[in-house]
Each structure stands twice: as structure tokens, then as C-alpha cells.
Amino acid sequence: MRARQARRRAWLGATIAALGVLVLPLAATPSAASWHDREFDRGSLSSASCSTGQVSSASGQVLSGSILSTALSSVASVNGATASSPGSGATVSSVNPLSVSALGSINTQLGGVLALDTGAQAGVLQQFAEARATGYSAGSAGGVSDSGAISLAAPAAGGPVPRFATLQLGSVLNQLVGGGLGGGISGLSDARLTIGAVASYATLDGCAADWSGSVYTALARQYLVAGLGATLTSPRVSSIVTTTNSGAASIRSSVAAVAGQSGLLNSISTATLSALSSTLAGFVVGTPTTTLALDISLTGLTTNLATPISDAGGIASIDLGAGTVTVDLARLLGPAYQNSVGLNGLAPNTQLLLNSAAMSALTTAVSSALTSWIGGVSTTVNTAAGILDVDLKVVVPISVAVAALGITVPVGTVTVSASHVRLDQLIAGTAPISVTTQLSPPSCSGITGGIICGVVNPLLSGLTAAVSALSLGGTLGPVVGGLIRTALTPVPGLSALVTSLTSDANALLSFLSGSLAALFGPSAVLSLIVNAQNAPDPAHVSSPAGTPPTWSGLAVPSTHPYRTGQYSVAALRLVTLGVASGGVAIDLARSTVGSNGPVG
């Protein structure tokens, strides 16, 4: 302490003697971001400044660590930006962006285990470092500009989040623990961790730290994580499709079978005879032959199956076609650590865990979404039943009684038909219903024939005229349509389908709870740490503090000569737990500053 005080007095005396005044310029830190979550807007660091004679260093690296025994330092194109000042000369700065071609090369060398996005967002992946002879240094990485400022743009409300990379958890877990994916997580076929855009920056003024006696007054570290999601593939999802399709086939068969019910056919026959009663006055009416076919089209269920199932809060989305469930971990886990949505503004070394509160929120959200979707399936089926195809034919045999001869003479049939009309149109009275006759006039030869024709022919002539003027769509249609609708209420087979889908939904909920707990719960094999920092400032760490990462090779503070030590921040750190070797330890958007201090 005495040595440091003596050094300060000597420096101050020299400065006053040379300038006659003490000037304390600002060392500005470029940092700006706009996001939906609690973060930072603009920050600056004011400190005492040494003119020269202060060594400093910094680095920024988008991707570092190791994956399945592959050290990322050995992979081409992942080297970050570094800068070091010997305490004299001009400011040293380094900007080393990751180009699209570099990202593609990294993806190839990592064998797809970690796939970096090479789309539109790839152009903003920068690595920046700056070191000054004044003891000030700055490093940043990820979605930052070439001057080191965080430059991620906020996504539109409800729009997609810019993506950084996808970690194939299935491949990682299979190679680490064997015995099937995740060491036997029931129902899990594959798993992916999707990481949104990330960024971090760190600044350190070694002169200010020496002057104040505390490195934390001269150190600033910040991070940003745009999003984090898990996508699980499971036959539990696909079974909903299978159940829906088999249920639809059963409903079609059941609806078709309704058309053969004797009670319905008899009622339609009775209604038809009633509608023809005045037209067939004078005839002997026989027993009608009624045929009915009902065909319900359930192609609308294709839309239900193709529509993602999601909750109002955007926590989970189920893609039935792909057999996947995607969980927005930022939305799910954010409220567990702060009163907002997202993963920014969290304390250093916050480990993201799916605790009971998070699991309850997930279950509630997915259950609500599935219940709503099943309700949509019911609506689709009921709507289809209301407009199903009806093909109806009622054939009525007619005869004429010749009282003089004491005989009844068959003279043909009257046919009433509604050919492939919609049920709703039938009920509304707008469906066309045709009435036709097929007559067989008797022979008029001989005395008997003359008597018969004298009775029959006038009736047949009047029938032909009456039928040509007959319109039954507005009278018979609503009656027949009502009978069919009653027979189809409730739609046969729909209740069984809803019961089966509810069972599938419960199985899916159980799968989600179990698999996510195994992947991201307290005893999970994968640890997700946000805002990873070594030696975080004790005065700004919320209780309980997370465990600092075990980064090797970082310089520690010293007093002779005075050095600040090195300080890092990574936006996101992924580490596999309980694995002796060959696991995953990845740091995303890691920025490091120090060790800074006087030359000597």
C-alpha cells in the first residue's frame, strides 16, 4: 500500500509540475442495446487517467472451449481478436469478424454437433479488442460493431429472434452417456438447443483501479442473450397425428353407418309420403324403398394437423408434422429469476434450471394449448358434419284400384331424390329435390282393358301434370335434413377421438416434464450459465451467487508490480456435468480484459 501511495504521489507531482493542472479525461465505453428485457442502455466509465506507462490487454472471442474432446482453439477460423499495449505508443486495436465462409468452415470441422448460423445475422458476428498505453483496455464479442459496441437490433414483437447457433444435444448425449439418447430418456428421439444472438463486452481501466484501490470501480462487464430454446423430437408428438387420422377414418365409417339405420330410413319414408299425399290422391301407395348415403369430408383436419400448437404466452410450440416440441427457455425461465421475460440483466453466473415453478408454468401453458387444439378438432368435425354430402332416393310404388272389376292395377313408381346435396342446404330448403315418374300404362284392349283404362288413364294424366309442377326442396328438404342432423348429433366417433387425443396430450405433457427435467433440471447432464464471470464484484452479486467458471490461465491480481488481474464475461456458458472427459464446455461471446497496470 505504501509503495502504491508513493507511486501515486510521484505521478501526481510529476503531472502537476509538468502541466500545472490535473486533468482527468473520460475513458468512454461504447455500449448500446435495445431489447424487450431489462438490460443496459448506455454506459461510460469515468476514471483518473495515466498518460502513458501502463500495460494493458484485452480479447474478444465469439466461440471458445471444447466439444467432445475437440478443443475449439484447434479449429481453424475461431481465433478471436486480441490486443496488448506495452505501455507506450499508439492505441492497439483488433477487429476480427467471423465471415460466413469462416462459420461454414467451423460447422464442417465440428461435424454438425454445433451448427453456427450462416444466414443474415452472421454478418454481425464481430470480435473486438483494444488496449491503450493509459492502462485502459476493452474487449467484446458476438453481435457487436467493429468499434466494440453491442449492436443487436430488437426483433419485431412476436417475430423471430436472431439465431446464433444450434447445439445438437442428441449427438452430444449419445456420445457421452450412450445407451440411447440421453441415456434412456423415455420417448425422446432427438434434442436440439437453439441459441439466439449473443454479445458481451468488458472494459478495465488499470490506472483508475490502482488509483482507487479497487479493481471493481474501474471494471465493467455486460452481456446479452437474445433467445434460448430447446427442440425435442418424440413419437409422443407423432402419436397425436396417428390418433387424429385413425379417429377421422372411424368417424367417416360411423357417419356412413348412420345412413343405414332403419329408424332414420322409415322416418324419411314417412316424411316423403306426407309431402306427396296430395299429389298421389286417388292412387294406392305402396311401401317406399328408401336408400341414403352420407359422406363426411374431414380434409379440414389437415389444416388442424398442419397448424403449430402454441400457447398465448409463446412458451411452447408443437409441430405435429415434424414431431417436435419447441420450448422457449428464455420465456419459461426468465420469470423465475426476474420480473420480466428474457434472460438479460441476470446476476453473474446464473445457472438456468427448470425448477418446479418453471415446470408448472410449462405444463399449464402446453395443457392449455393442447386443450384448445383438441377443441379446434371438435369444431372441424362438427362443421364438416353440418355440410356433409347427402345422397337420397325414395322410390314409391303406385297402383290404381278398379272397383268395377275388384282389382288393383300397378301403374309405376314415383321417385323423390336429392342427389349429392349438402346437409346445410337441405335443412335451409335450398337443395334441389327432384320428383320423377316411371309409369306403366295398362293395355286398353278388350272390355276389361277398356274399363281399366277408363279409370287409370285420367289419373296418370293428372299425375304427370302435378309432378311437373311439384317442388319439394322448400318443404321436404328441411324435414329430411332435420331428421339426418338429429341422427348425427353428437357426431358418431367424435367423443372417442376427443378421449384418445386427451390421453395423447397427457402422455405428451408427462414426456415434456420428464425429458426437460432430465436435460435442464437440477440433476441434468447439461448446465446453462448466463452472464458467466470469474471473480464477480461481491457488491453487485445477488444472493445466492452462482459458482464462477473454472477458466484456466487467467492472471490473478498482484501488488509488486501492481496488476489488476484478468476478468472475463461470457454471455452464455454450456457445460456437461458428471462426465469425466470428452464433454462440452463452450463459452459463447467471451470478452476478457487485463491484466493492466504500470510498466515494470
mmCIF file of N, CA, C and O in Angstrom, residues 170 216 274 377 421 442 504:
data_model
loop_
_atom_site.group_PDB
_atom_site.id
_atom_site.type_symbol
_atom_site.label_atom_id
_atom_site.label_comp_id
_atom_site.label_asym_id
_atom_site.label_seq_id
_atom_site.Cartn_x
_atom_site.Cartn_y
_atom_site.Cartn_z
ATOM 1 N N GLY A 170 -28.740 -34.250 -28.999
ATOM 2 C CA GLY A 170 -28.857 -35.690 -29.221
ATOM 3 C C GLY A 170 -27.517 -36.331 -29.499
ATOM 4 O O GLY A 170 -27.149 -37.351 -28.892
ATOM 5 N N TYR A 216 -12.909 -3.150 -9.003
ATOM 6 C CA TYR A 216 -14.301 -3.163 -9.424
ATOM 7 C C TYR A 216 -14.851 -1.781 -9.752
ATOM 8 O O TYR A 216 -15.838 -1.654 -10.461
ATOM 9 N N SER A 274 -95.829 -38.082 -46.832
ATOM 10 C CA SER A 274 -96.629 -36.940 -46.398
ATOM 11 C C SER A 274 -96.525 -35.797 -47.394
ATOM 12 O O SER A 274 -97.523 -35.133 -47.700
ATOM 13 N N VAL A 377 -60.206 -29.359 -33.175
ATOM 14 C CA VAL A 377 -60.509 -30.595 -33.910
ATOM 15 C C VAL A 377 -62.002 -30.885 -33.828
ATOM 16 O O VAL A 377 -62.642 -31.230 -34.839
ATOM 17 N N VAL A 421 -76.314 -33.576 -52.300
ATOM 18 C CA VAL A 421 -76.534 -32.208 -51.843
ATOM 19 C C VAL A 421 -75.935 -32.064 -50.456
ATOM 20 O O VAL A 421 -75.731 -33.039 -49.732
ATOM 21 N N PRO A 442 -101.704 -49.428 -68.479
ATOM 22 C CA PRO A 442 -102.232 -50.772 -68.794
ATOM 23 C C PRO A 442 -102.717 -50.872 -70.243
ATOM 24 O O PRO A 442 -102.909 -49.850 -70.916
ATOM 25 N N ASP A 504 -53.462 -38.771 -25.387
ATOM 26 C CA ASP A 504 -52.174 -38.468 -26.025
ATOM 27 C C ASP A 504 -51.585 -37.173 -25.469
ATOM 28 O O ASP A 504 -50.368 -37.058 -25.279
#
